[in-house]
PDB file of C-alpha atoms in Angstrom:
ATOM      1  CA  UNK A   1     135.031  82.338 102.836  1.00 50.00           C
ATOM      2  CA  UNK A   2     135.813  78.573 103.956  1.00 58.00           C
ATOM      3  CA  UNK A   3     134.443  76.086 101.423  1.00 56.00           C
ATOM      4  CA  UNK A   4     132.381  74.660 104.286  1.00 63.00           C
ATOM      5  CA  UNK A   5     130.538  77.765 104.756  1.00 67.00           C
ATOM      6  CA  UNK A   6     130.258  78.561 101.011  1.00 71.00           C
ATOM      7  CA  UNK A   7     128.173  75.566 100.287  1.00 66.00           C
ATOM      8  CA  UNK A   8     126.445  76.340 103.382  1.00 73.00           C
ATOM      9  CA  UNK A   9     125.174  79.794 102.039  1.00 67.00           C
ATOM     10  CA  UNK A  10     124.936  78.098  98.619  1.00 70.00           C
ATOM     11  CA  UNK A  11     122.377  75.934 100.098  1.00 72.00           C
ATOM     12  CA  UNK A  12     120.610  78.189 102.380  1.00 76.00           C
ATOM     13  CA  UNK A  13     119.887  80.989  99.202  1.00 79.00           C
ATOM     14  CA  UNK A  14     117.399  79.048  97.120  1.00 79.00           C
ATOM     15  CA  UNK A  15     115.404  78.081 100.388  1.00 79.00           C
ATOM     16  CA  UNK A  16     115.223  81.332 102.175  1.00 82.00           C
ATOM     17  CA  UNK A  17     114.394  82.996  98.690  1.00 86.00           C
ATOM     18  CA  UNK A  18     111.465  79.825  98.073  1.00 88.00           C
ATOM     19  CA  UNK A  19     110.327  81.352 101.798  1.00 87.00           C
ATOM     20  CA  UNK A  20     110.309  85.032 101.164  1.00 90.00           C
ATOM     21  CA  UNK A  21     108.119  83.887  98.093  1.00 91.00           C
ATOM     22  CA  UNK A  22     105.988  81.682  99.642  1.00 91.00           C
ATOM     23  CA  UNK A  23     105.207  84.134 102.336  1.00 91.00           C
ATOM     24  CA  UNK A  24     105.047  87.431  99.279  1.00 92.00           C
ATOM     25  CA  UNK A  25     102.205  85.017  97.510  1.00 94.00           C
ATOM     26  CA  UNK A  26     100.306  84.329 100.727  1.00 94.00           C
ATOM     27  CA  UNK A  27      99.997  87.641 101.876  1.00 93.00           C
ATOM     28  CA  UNK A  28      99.056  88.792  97.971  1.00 95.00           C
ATOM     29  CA  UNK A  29      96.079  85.533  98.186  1.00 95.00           C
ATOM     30  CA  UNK A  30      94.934  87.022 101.043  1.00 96.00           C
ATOM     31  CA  UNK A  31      94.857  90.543  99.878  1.00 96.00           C
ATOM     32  CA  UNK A  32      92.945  89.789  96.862  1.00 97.00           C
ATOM     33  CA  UNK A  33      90.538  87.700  98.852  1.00 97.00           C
ATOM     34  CA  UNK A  34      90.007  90.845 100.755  1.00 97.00           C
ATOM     35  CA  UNK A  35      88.107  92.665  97.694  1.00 96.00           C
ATOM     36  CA  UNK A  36      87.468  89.002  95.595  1.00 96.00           C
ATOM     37  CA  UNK A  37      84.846  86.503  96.360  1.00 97.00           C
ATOM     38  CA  UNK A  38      87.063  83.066  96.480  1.00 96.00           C
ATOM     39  CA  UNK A  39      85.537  80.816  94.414  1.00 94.00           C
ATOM     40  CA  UNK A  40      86.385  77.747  96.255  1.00 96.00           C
ATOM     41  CA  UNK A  41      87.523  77.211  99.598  1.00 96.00           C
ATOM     42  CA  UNK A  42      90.612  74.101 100.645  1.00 95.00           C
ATOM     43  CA  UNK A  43      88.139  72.351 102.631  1.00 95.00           C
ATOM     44  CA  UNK A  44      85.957  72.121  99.638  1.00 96.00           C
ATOM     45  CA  UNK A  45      88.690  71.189  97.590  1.00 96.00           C
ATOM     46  CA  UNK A  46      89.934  67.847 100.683  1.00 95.00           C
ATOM     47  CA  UNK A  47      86.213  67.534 100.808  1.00 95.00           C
ATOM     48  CA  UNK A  48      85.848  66.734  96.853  1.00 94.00           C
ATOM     49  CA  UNK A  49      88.743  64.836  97.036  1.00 94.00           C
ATOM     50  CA  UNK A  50      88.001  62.724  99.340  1.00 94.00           C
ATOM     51  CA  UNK A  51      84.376  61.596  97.640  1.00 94.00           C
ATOM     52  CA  UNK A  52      86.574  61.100  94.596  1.00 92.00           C
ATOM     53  CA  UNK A  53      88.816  58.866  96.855  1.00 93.00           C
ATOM     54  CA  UNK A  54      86.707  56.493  98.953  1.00 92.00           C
ATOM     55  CA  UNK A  55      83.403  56.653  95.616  1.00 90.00           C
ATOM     56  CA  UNK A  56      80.587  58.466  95.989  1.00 91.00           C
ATOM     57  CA  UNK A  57      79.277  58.986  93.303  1.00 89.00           C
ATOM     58  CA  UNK A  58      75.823  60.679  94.451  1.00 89.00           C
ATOM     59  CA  UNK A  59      78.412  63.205  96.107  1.00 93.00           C
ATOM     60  CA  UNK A  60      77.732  66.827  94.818  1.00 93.00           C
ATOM     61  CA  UNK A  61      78.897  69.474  96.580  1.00 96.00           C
ATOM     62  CA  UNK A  62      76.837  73.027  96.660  1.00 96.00           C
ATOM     63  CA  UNK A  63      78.569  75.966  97.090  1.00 97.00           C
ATOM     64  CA  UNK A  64      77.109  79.781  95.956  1.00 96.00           C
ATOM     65  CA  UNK A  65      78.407  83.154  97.067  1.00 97.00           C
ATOM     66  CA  UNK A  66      76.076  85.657  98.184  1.00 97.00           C
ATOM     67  CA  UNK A  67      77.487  89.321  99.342  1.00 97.00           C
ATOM     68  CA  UNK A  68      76.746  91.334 102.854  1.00 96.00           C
ATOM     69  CA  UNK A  69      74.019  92.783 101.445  1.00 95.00           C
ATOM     70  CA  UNK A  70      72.136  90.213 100.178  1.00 97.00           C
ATOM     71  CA  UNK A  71      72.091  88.179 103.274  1.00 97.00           C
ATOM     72  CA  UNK A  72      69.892  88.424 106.720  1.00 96.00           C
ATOM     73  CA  UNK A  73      71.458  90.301 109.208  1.00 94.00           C
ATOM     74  CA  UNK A  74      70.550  87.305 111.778  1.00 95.00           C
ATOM     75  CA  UNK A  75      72.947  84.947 109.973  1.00 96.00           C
ATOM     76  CA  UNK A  76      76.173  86.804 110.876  1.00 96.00           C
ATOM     77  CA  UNK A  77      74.355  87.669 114.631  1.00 96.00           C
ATOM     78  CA  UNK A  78      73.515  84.012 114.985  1.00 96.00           C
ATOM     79  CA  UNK A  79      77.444  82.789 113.802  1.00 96.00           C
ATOM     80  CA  UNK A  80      78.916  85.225 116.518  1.00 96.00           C
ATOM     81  CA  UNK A  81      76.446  84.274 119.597  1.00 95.00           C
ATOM     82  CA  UNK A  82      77.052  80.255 118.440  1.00 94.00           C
ATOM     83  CA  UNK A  83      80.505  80.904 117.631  1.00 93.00           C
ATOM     84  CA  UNK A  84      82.179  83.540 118.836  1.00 93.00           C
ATOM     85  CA  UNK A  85      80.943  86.097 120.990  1.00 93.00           C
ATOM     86  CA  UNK A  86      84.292  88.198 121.208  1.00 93.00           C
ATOM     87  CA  UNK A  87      84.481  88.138 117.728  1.00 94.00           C
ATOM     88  CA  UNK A  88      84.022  91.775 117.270  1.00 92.00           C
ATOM     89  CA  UNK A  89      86.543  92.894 120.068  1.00 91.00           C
ATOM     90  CA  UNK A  90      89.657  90.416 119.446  1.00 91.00           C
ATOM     91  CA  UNK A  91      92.640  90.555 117.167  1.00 89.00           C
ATOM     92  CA  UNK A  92      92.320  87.155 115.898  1.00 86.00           C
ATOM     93  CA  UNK A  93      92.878  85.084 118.575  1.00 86.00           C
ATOM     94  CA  UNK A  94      90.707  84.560 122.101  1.00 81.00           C
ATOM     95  CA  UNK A  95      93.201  83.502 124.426  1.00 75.00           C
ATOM     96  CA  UNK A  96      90.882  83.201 127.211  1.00 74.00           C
ATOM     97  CA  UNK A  97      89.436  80.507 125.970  1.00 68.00           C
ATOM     98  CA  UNK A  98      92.906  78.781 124.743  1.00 66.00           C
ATOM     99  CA  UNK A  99      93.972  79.061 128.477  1.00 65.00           C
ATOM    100  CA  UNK A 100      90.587  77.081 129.240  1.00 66.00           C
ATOM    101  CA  UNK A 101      91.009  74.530 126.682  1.00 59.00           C
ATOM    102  CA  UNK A 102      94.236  74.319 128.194  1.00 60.00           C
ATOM    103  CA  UNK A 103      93.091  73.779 131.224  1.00 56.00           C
ATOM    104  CA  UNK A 104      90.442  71.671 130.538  1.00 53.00           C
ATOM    105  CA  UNK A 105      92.427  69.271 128.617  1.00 52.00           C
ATOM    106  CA  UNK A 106      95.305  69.286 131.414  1.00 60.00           C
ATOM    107  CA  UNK A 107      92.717  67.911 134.254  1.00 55.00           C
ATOM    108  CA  UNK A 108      91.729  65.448 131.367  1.00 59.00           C
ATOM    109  CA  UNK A 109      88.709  66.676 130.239  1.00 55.00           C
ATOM    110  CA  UNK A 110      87.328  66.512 126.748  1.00 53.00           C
ATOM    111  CA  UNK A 111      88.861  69.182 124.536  1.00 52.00           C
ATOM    112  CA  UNK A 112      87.156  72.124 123.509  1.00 52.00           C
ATOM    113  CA  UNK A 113      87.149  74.146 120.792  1.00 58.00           C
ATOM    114  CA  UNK A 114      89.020  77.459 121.184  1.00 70.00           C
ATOM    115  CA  UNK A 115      89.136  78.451 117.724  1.00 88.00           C
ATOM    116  CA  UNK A 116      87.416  81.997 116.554  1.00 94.00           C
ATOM    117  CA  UNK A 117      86.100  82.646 113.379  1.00 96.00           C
ATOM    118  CA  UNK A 118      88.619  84.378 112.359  1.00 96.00           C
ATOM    119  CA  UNK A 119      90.817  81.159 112.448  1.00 95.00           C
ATOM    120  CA  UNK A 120      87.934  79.004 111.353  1.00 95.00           C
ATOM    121  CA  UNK A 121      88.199  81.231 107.956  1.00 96.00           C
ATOM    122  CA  UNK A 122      91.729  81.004 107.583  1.00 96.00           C
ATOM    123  CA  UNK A 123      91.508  76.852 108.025  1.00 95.00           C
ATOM    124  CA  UNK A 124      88.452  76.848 105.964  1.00 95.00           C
ATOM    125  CA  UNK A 125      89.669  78.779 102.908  1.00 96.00           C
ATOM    126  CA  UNK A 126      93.924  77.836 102.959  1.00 95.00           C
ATOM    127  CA  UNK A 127      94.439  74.928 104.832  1.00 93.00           C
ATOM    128  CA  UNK A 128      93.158  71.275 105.778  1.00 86.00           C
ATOM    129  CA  UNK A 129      91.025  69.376 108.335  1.00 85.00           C
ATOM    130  CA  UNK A 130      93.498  67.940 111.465  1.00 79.00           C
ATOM    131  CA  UNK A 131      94.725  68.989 114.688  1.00 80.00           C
ATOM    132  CA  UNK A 132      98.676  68.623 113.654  1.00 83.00           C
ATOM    133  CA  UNK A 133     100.935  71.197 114.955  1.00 89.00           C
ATOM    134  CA  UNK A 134     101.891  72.686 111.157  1.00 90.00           C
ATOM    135  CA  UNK A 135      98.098  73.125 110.567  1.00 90.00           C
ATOM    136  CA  UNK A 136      97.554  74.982 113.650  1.00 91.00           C
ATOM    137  CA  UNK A 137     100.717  77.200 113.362  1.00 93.00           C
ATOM    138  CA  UNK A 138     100.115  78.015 109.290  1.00 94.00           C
ATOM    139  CA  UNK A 139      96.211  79.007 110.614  1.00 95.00           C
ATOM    140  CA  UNK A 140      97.809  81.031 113.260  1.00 94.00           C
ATOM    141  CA  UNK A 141      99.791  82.821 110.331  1.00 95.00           C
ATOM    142  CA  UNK A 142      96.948  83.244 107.859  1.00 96.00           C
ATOM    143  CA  UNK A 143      94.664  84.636 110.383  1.00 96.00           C
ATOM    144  CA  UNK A 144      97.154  87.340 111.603  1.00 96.00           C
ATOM    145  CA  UNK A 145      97.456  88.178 107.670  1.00 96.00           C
ATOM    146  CA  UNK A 146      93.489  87.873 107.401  1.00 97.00           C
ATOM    147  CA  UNK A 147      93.024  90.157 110.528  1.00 96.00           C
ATOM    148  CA  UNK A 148      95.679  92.521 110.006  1.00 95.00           C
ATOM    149  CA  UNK A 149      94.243  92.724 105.959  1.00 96.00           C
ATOM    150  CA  UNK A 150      90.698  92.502 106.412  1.00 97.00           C
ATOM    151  CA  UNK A 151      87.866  94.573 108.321  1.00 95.00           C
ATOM    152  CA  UNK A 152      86.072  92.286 110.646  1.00 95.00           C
ATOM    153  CA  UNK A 153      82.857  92.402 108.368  1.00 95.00           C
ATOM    154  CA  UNK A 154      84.747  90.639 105.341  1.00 97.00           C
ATOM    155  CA  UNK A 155      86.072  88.343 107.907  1.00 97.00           C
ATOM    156  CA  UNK A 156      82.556  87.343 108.653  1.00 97.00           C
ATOM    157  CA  UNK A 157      81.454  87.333 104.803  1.00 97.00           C
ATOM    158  CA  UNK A 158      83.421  85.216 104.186  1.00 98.00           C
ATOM    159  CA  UNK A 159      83.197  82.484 106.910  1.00 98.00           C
ATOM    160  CA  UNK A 160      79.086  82.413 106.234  1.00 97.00           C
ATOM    161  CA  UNK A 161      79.782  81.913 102.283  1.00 97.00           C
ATOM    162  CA  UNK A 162      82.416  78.756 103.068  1.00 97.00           C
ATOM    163  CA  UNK A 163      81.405  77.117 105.838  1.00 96.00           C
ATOM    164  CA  UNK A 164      79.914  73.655 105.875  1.00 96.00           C
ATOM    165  CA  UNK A 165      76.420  73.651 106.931  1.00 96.00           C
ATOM    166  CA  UNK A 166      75.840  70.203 105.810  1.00 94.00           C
ATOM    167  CA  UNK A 167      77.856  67.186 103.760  1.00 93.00           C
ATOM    168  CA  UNK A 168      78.912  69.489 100.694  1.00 94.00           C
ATOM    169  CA  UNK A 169      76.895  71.898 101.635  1.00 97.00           C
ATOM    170  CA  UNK A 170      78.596  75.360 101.771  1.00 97.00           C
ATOM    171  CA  UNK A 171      77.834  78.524 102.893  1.00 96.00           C
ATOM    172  CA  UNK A 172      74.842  80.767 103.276  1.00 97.00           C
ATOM    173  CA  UNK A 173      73.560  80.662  99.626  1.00 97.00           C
ATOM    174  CA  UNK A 174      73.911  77.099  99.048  1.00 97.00           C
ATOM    175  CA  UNK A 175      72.415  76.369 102.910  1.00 97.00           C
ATOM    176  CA  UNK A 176      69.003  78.585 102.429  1.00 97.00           C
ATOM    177  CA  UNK A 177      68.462  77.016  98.989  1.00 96.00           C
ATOM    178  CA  UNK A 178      69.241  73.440 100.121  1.00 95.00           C
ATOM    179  CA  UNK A 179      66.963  73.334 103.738  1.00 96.00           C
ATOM    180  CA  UNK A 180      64.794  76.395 103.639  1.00 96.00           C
ATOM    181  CA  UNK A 181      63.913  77.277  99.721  1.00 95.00           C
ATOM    182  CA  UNK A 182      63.848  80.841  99.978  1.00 96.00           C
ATOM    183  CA  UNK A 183      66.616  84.003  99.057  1.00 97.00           C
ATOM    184  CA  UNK A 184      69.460  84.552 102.262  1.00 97.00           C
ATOM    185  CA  UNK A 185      68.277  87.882 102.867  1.00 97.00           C
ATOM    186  CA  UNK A 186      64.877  86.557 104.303  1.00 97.00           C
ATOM    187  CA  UNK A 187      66.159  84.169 106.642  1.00 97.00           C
ATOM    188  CA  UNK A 188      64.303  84.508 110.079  1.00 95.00           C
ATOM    189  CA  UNK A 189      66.390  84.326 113.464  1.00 95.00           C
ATOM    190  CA  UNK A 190      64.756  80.967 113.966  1.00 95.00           C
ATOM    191  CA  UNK A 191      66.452  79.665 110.802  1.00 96.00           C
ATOM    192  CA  UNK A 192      70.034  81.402 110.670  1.00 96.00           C
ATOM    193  CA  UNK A 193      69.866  80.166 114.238  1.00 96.00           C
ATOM    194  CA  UNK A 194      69.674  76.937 113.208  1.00 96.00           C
ATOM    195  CA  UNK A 195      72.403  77.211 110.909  1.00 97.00           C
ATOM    196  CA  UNK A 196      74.173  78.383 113.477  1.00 96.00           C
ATOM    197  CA  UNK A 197      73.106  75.344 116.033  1.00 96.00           C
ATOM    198  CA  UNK A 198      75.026  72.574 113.986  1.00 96.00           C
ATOM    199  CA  UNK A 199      78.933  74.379 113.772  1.00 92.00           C
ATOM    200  CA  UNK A 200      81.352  72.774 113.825  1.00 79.00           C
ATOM    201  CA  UNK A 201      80.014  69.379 113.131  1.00 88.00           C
ATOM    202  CA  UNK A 202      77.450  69.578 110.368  1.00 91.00           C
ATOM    203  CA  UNK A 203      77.788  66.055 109.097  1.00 90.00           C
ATOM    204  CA  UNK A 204      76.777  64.858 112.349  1.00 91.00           C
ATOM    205  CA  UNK A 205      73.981  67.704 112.979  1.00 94.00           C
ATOM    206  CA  UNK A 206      71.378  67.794 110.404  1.00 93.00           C
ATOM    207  CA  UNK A 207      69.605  71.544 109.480  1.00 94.00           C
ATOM    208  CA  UNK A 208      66.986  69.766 108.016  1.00 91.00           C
ATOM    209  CA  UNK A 209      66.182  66.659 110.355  1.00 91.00           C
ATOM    210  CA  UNK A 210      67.407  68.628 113.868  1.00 93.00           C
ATOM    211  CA  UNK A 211      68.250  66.577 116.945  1.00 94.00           C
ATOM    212  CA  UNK A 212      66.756  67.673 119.940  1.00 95.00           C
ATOM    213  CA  UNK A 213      70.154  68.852 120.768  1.00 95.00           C
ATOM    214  CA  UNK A 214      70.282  70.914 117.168  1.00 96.00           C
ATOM    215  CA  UNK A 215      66.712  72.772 118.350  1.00 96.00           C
ATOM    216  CA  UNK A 216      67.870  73.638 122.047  1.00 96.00           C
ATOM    217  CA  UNK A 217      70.853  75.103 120.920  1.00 97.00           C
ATOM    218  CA  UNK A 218      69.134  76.900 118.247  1.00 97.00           C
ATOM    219  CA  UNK A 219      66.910  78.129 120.709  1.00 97.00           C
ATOM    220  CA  UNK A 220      70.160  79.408 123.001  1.00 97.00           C
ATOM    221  CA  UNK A 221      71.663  81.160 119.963  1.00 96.00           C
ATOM    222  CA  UNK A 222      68.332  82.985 119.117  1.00 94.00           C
ATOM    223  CA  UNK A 223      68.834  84.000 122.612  1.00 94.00           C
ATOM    224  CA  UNK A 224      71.705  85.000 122.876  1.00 95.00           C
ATOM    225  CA  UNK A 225      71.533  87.166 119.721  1.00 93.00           C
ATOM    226  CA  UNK A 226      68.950  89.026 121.557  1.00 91.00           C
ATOM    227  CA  UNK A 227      70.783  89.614 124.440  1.00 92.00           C
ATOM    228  CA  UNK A 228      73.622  90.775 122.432  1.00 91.00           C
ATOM    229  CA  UNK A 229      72.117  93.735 121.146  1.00 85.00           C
ATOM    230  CA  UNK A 230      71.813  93.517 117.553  1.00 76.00           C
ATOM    231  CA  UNK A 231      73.672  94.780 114.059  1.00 72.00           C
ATOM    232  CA  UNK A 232      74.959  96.780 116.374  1.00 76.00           C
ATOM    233  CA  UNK A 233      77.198  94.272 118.037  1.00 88.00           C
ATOM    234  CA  UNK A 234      78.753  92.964 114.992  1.00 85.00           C
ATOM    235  CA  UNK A 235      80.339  96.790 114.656  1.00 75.00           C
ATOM    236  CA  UNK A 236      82.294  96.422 118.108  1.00 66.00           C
ATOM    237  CA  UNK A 237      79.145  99.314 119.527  1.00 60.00           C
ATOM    238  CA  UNK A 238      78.047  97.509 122.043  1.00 55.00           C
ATOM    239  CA  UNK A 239      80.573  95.612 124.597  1.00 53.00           C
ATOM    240  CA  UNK A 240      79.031  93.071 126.630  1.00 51.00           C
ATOM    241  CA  UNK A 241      79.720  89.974 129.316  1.00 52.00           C
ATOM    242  CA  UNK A 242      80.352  87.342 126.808  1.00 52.00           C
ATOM    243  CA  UNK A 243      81.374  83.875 127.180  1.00 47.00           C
ATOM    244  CA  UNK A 244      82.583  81.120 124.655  1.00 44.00           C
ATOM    245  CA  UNK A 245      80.145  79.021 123.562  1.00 44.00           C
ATOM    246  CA  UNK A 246      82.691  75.430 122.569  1.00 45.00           C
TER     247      UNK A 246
END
C-alpha cells in the first residue's frame, strides 16, 4: 500500500470507529428512553444554562414526570389537534406540510412550522434550540431512531412530560401543579386545551394570564379534539380530513 494511502486509512480508522460509536450510543439512549422516564431533557439542560449565563437568580425550573396513566386523556388529544393532527398516521415526518413551508417561504411569506411531534421530541430531549442545518439533520436522525424504536403512545408521553409550557416550566406534571393546582389526570378539555393553545412559544403565551389569542385558539383545539373523534384517534382508529395547524 503507497505511504500516501496508508496514512490516509491511518487517519480515517479512529474517525469512522468514533462514528460507528457515536451512532451504537445514540441508538442505545434512545432505546432505553423507550422503557425509562428521562430525567432531564437538552432543552432543559440550554435552558438552565442559559439563566446561569445571563443571572437569574429567581430562575427555577419545574420539571415532574407523570406516566400515561396518570394523565387526562384530553392532554395528549389537545397536543395532536394543536400540534399535529397526522400524528397518529405518519412515520415521523409530514411532508405535506414541509412542501408548504416550502412554499410559503419561497413566495416570501413568514415561515411556518412544519415540525411534528415526533421531531419536536427528538429536539426537545437530544438536541438544542436553532434553525442550523446540523440541528435539523441530527433531529431528522433521532426521530427516525425514536419512530422506528418507539410506539407512537411513548412518543407522545414523552413530548407532554418535556415540553415547555411556560419559562422553566416543563411538562404535564409540573404545568397542572404550576397554573391549575390539581393532579394531571383531572385536567378538563378546557385546560389541556389551553396547554395546548401556547406551543411552541410559551414564553411569549402565558397559561395563566391568556391573550385573547391564547383563549381563541384554546377554544379551536377543544374543537378540534371533538371533531377528531376521541382516544380513539390517538390509536390511528379513526382516519380523518386533517390539516396542520403551524
Amino acid at each position: 500500500m503507497p505511504p500516501s494511502r496508508s496514512l490516509i486509512v491511518r487517519l480515517l480508522r479512529p474517525v469512522a470507529i468514533l462514528a460507528l460509536a457515536w451512532l451504537a450510543l445514540s441508538w442505545f439512549a434512545v432505546l432505553v428512553l423507550r422503557f425509562v422516564p428521562p430525567w432531564t431533557s437538552a432543552v432543559m439542560m440550554e435552558r438552565r444554562l442559559s439563566a446561569l449565563i445571563h443571572g437569574e437568580p429567581d430562575f427555577h425550573l419545574r420539571y415532574r414526570w407523570v406516566p400515561w396513566s396518570e394523565v387526562s386523556p384530553y392532554v395528549p388529544m389537545a397536543m395532536v389537534a394543536g400540534e399535529d393532527q397526522k400524528f397518529p398516521f405518519h412515520h415521523g415526518f409530514d411532508f405535506d406540510s414541509i412542501q408548504n413551508a416550502m412554499d410559503a417561504a419561497e413566495d416570501g411569506k413568514r415561515l411556518r412550522g412544519a415540525s411534528t411531534i415526533s421531531q419536536q421530541t427528538a429536539k426537545n430531549l437530544f438536541l438544542w434550540n436553532g434553525r442550523s442545518f446540523v440541528r435539523k439533520g441530527l433531529e431528522a436522525y433521532f426521530t427516525v431512531l425514536i419512530e422506528a424504536t418507539w410506539p407512537k403512545q411513548r412518543i407522545l408521553e414523552v413530548y407532554m412530560n418535556i415540553a415547555e409550557l411556560g419559562d422553566g416550566v416543563y411538562g404535564v406534571g409540573a404545568a397542572s401543579d404550576a397554573y391549575f393546582h390539581t393532579a394531571p389526570a383531572r385536567l378538563a378539555p378546557a385546560q389541556a386545551a389551553r396547554l395546548a393553545a401556547v406551543l411552541p412559544s410559551p414564553r411569549r403565551f402565558k397559561v395563566a394570564q391568556p391573550s385573547p389569542y391564547v383563549l381563541s385558539r384554546a377554544a379551536w383545539i377543544q374543537q378540534q379534539m371533538g371533531q377528531l373523534g376521541g382516544p380513539g384517534y390517538l390509536r390511528g382508529d379513526t382516519p380523518a380530513q386533517v390539516r396542520r395547524t403551524r
